[in-house]
Coordinates of C-alpha atoms in Angstrom, one line a residue:
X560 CA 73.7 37.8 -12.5
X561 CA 70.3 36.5 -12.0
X562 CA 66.7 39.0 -12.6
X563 CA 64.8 37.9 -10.0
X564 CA 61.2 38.9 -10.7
X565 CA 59.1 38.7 -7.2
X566 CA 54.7 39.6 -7.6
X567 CA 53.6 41.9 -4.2
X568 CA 50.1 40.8 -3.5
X569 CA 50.2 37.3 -1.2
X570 CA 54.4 36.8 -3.1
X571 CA 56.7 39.0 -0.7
X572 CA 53.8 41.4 0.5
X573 CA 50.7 39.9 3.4
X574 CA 47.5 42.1 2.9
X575 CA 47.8 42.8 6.6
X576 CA 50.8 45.3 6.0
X577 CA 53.8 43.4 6.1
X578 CA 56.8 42.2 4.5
X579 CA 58.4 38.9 6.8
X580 CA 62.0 39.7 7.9
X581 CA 63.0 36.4 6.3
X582 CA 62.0 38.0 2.8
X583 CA 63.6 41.1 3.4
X584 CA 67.3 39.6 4.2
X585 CA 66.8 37.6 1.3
X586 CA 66.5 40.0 -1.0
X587 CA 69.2 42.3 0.9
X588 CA 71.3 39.2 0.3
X589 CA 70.7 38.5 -3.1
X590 CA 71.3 42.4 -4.5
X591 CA 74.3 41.9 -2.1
X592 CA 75.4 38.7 -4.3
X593 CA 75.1 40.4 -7.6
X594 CA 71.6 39.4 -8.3
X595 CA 68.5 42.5 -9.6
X596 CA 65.6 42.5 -7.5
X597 CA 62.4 43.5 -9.3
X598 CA 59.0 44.2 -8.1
X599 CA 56.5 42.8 -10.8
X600 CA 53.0 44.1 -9.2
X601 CA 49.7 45.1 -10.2
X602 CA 49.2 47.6 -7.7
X603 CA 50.2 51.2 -9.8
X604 CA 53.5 52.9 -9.1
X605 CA 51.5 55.3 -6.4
X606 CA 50.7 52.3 -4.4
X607 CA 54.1 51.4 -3.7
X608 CA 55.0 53.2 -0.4
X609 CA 55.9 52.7 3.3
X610 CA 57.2 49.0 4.2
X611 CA 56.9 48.1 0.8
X612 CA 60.2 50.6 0.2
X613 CA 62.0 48.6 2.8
X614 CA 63.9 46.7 -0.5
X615 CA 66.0 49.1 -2.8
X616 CA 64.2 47.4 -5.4
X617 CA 66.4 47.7 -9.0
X618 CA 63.7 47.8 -10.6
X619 CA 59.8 48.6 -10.7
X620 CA 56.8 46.9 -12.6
X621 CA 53.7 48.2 -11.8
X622 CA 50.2 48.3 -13.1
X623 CA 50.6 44.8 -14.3
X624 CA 53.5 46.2 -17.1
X625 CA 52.0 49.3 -17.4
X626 CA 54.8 51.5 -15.3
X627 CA 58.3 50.8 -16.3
X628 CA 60.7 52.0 -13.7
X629 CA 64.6 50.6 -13.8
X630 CA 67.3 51.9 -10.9
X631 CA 64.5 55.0 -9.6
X632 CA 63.7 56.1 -13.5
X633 CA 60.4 55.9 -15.2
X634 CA 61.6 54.4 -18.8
X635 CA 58.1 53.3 -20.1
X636 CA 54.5 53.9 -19.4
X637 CA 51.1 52.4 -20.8
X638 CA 47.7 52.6 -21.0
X639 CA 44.4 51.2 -22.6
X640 CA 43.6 53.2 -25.5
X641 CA 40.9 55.5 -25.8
X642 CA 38.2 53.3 -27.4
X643 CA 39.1 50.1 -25.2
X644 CA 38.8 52.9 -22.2
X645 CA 35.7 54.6 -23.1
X646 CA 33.7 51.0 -23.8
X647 CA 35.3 49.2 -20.4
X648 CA 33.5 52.8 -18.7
X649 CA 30.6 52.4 -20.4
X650 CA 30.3 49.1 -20.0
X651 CA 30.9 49.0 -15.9
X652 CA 28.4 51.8 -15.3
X653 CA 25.8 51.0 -17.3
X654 CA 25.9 47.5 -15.2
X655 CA 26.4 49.1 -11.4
X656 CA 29.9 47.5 -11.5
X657 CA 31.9 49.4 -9.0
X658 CA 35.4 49.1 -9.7
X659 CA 38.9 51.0 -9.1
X660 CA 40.2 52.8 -12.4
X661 CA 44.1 52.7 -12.2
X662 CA 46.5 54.6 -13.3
X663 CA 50.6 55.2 -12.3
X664 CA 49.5 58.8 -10.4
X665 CA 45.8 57.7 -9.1
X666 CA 43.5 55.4 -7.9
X667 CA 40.0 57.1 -9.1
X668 CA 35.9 55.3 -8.7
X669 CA 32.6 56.5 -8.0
X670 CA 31.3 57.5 -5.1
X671 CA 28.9 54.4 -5.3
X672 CA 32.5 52.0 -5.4
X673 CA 34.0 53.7 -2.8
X674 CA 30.9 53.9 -0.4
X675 CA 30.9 49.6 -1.6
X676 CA 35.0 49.3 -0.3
X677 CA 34.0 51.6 3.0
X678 CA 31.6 48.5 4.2
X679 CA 33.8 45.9 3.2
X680 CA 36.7 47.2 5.3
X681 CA 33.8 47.5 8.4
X682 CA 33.1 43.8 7.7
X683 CA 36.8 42.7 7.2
X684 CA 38.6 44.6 10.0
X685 CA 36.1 43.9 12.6
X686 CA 37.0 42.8 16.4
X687 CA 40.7 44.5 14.9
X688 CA 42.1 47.1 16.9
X689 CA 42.2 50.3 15.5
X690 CA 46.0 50.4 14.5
X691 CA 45.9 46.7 13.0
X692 CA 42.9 48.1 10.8
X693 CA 44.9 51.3 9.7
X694 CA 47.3 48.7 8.3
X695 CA 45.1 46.7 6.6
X696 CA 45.6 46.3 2.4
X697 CA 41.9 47.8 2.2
X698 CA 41.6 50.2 4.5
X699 CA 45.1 51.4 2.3
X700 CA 43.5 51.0 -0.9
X701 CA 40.3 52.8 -0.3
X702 CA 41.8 56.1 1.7
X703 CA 43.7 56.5 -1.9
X704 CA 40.5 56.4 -4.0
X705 CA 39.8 59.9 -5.3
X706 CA 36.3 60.2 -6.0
X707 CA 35.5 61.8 -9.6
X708 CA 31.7 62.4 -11.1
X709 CA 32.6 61.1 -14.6
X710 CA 34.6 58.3 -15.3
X711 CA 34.2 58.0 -19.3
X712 CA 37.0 60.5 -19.6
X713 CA 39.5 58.8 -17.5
X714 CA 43.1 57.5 -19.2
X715 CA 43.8 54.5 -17.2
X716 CA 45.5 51.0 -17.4
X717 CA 43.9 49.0 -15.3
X718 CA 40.6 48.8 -14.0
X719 CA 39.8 46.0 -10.8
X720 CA 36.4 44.9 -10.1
X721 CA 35.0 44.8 -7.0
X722 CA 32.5 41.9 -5.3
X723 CA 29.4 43.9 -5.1
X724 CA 27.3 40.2 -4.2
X725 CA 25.2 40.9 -7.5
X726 CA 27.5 40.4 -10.5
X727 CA 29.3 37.1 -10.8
X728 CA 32.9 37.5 -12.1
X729 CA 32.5 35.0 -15.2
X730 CA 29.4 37.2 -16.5
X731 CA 32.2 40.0 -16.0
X732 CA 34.2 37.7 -18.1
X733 CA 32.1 36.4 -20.7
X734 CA 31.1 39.6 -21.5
X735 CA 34.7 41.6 -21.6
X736 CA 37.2 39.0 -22.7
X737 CA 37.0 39.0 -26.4
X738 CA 38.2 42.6 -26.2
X739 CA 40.1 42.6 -23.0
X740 CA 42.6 40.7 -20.9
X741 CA 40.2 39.5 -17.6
X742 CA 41.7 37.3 -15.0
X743 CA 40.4 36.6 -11.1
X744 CA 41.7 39.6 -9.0
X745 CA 45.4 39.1 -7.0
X746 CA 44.1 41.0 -4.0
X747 CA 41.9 38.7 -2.0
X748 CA 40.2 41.6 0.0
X749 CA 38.3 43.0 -3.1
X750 CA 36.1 39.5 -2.3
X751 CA 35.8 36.3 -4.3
X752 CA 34.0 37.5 -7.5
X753 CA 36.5 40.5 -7.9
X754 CA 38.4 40.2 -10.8
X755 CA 40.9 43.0 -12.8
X756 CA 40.6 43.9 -16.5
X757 CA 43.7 45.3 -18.6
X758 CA 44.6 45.3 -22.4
X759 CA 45.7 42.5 -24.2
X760 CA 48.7 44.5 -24.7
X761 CA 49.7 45.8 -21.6
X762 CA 50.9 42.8 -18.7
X763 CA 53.9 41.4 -16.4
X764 CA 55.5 39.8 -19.4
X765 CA 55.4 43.0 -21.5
X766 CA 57.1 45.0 -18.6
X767 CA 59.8 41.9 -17.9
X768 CA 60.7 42.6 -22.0
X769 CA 61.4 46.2 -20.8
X770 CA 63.6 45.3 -18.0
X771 CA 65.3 42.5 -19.6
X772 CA 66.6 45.4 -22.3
X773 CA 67.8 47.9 -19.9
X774 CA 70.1 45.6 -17.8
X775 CA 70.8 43.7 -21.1
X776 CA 70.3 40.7 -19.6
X777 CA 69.4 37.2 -20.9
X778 CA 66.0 35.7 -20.7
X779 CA 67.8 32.6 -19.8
X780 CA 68.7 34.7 -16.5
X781 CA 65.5 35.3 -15.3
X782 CA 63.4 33.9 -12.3
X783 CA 59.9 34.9 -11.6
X784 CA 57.8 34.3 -8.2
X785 CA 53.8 35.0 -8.0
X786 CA 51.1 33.4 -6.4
X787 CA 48.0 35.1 -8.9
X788 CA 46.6 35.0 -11.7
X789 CA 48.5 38.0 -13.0
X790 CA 51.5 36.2 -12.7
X791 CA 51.0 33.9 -15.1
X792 CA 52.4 35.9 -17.9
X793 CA 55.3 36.4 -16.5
X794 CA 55.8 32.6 -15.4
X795 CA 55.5 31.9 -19.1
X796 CA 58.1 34.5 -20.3
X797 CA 60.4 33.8 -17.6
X798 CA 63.1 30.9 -17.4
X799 CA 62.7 29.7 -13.9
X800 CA 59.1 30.4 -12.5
X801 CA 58.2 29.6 -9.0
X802 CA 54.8 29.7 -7.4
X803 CA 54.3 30.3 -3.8
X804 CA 52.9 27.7 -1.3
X805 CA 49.7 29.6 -0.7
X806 CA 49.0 30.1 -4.8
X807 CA 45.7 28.8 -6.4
X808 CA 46.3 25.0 -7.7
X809 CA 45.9 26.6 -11.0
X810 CA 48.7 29.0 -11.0
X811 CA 51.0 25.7 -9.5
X812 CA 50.6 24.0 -12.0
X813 CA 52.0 26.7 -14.1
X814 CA 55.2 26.9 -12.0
X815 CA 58.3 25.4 -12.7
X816 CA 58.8 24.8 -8.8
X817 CA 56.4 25.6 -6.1
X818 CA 58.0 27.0 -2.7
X819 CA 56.2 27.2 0.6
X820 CA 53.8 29.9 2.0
X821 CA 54.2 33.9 2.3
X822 CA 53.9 32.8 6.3
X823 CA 56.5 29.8 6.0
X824 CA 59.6 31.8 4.4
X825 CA 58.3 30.9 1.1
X826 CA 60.4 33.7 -1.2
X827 CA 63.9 32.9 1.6
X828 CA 63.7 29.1 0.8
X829 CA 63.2 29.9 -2.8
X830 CA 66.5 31.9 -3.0
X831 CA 68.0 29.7 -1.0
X832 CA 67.2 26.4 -2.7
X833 CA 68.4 28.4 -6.4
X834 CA 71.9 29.3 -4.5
X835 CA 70.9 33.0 -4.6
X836 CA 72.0 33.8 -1.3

């Protein structure tokens, strides 16, 4: 039995609202062959819905190791503390930052960061149709934001930055990474200078430990498929790690194996060329 560990975001799941069929079987297949199928994501447990539930998945990772879910039970769940919260608030609104704060139940920002995501989902979805932009990853993403007046007293896990054109994501990072975890966002549409901020504590290898222990299973059992930054952690717990054809050069070189493209069949090949199905 193999713990095949597949990343959402640009892995098995296209930001225009689709798993391909070819990924589907596979992982049908696989389960079928006495292999776990695991979703190892950083969207939160709440964003998981519609054809993303088209795998019985055996298991859940979401928020980036924050939400622990194994065979449809929540068995673990983790946030920043209140001090790293509070100061990560501060720090983003004292700076104009709009940004998402995550948690497994909610999505919550500003008015000012939604009003920012409402005119990038103009400027990305248009000449679409009006059903190919309801599908759209942002257009999905913003109708869950619920809008709150004060942020500082949020308990979240995650918190992703949004390209605003005025803050450059290193300043984001040079300012936040001695006391946080701050990698390049996984979800393209947040724009190139997005990036998502988390605990030290809390990420995809932490939640893999969690999953490894309920299934018993043996790290030397586990395979792990990403394309994004995020994945990185879990390419470096897991045994076998393979990146996907459309990854960054930089998370490639991080892979064991690279496979080809979300388009191209990229997670069917992989499970095909490891015998899984």
């Amino acid at each position: 039995m193999k713990l095949i560990f597949l990343d959402a975001d640009g892995t098995l799941f296209h930001h225009e609202g689709y798993i391909p069929d070819s990924a589907i079987k596979a992982c049908i297949q696989a389960k079928k062959n006495g292999h776990k199928v695991i979703l190892c994501t950083g969207r939160q447990r709440i964003e998981i819905f519609g054809p993303m539930l088209e795998i019985d998945y055996d298991a859940i990772i979401a928020g980036s190791g924050a939400t622990i879910e194994c065979e449809h039970k929540i068995v673990e769940e983790n946030a920043l503390t209140k001090e790293e919260s509070q100061y990560l608030s501060n720090y983003l609104l004292e700076n104009n930052i709009p940004a998402n704060f995550e948690c497994s139940n909610g999505i919550y920002a500003t008015q000012y960061t939604k009003d920012t995501m409402l005119k990038m989902v103009e400027e990305q979805c248009a000449g679409k149709s009006e059903e190919e932009k309801a599908k759209h990853g942002l257009t999905i993403l913003t109708s869950q934001i619920t809008v709150v007046d004060n942020i500082k007293d949020l308990v979240y896990n995650k918190v992703s930055v949004i390209d605003n054109g005025k803050t450059p994501y290193k300043k984001i990072q040079q300012d936040l990474s001695d006391k946080y975890d701050v990698i390049p966002a996984t979800f393209a549409p947040l724009g190139k200078e997005s990036g998502e901020i988390t605990s030290y504590h809390i990420n995809k290898a932490t939640g893999m430990d969690a999953v490894i222990k309920y299934f018993n299973a043996d790290i030397k059992d586990t395979i792990a498929i990403g394309d994004g930054f995020n994945d990185i952690p879990m390419f470096e717990k897991a045994h076998l790690s393979i990146a996907m054809g459309n990854a960054p050069q930089e998370i490639k070189d991080k892979a064991n194996m690279i496979t080809t493209s979300l388009d191209e069949d990229g997670i069917y090949h992989a499970f095909k060329e490891l015998n899984l199905i």
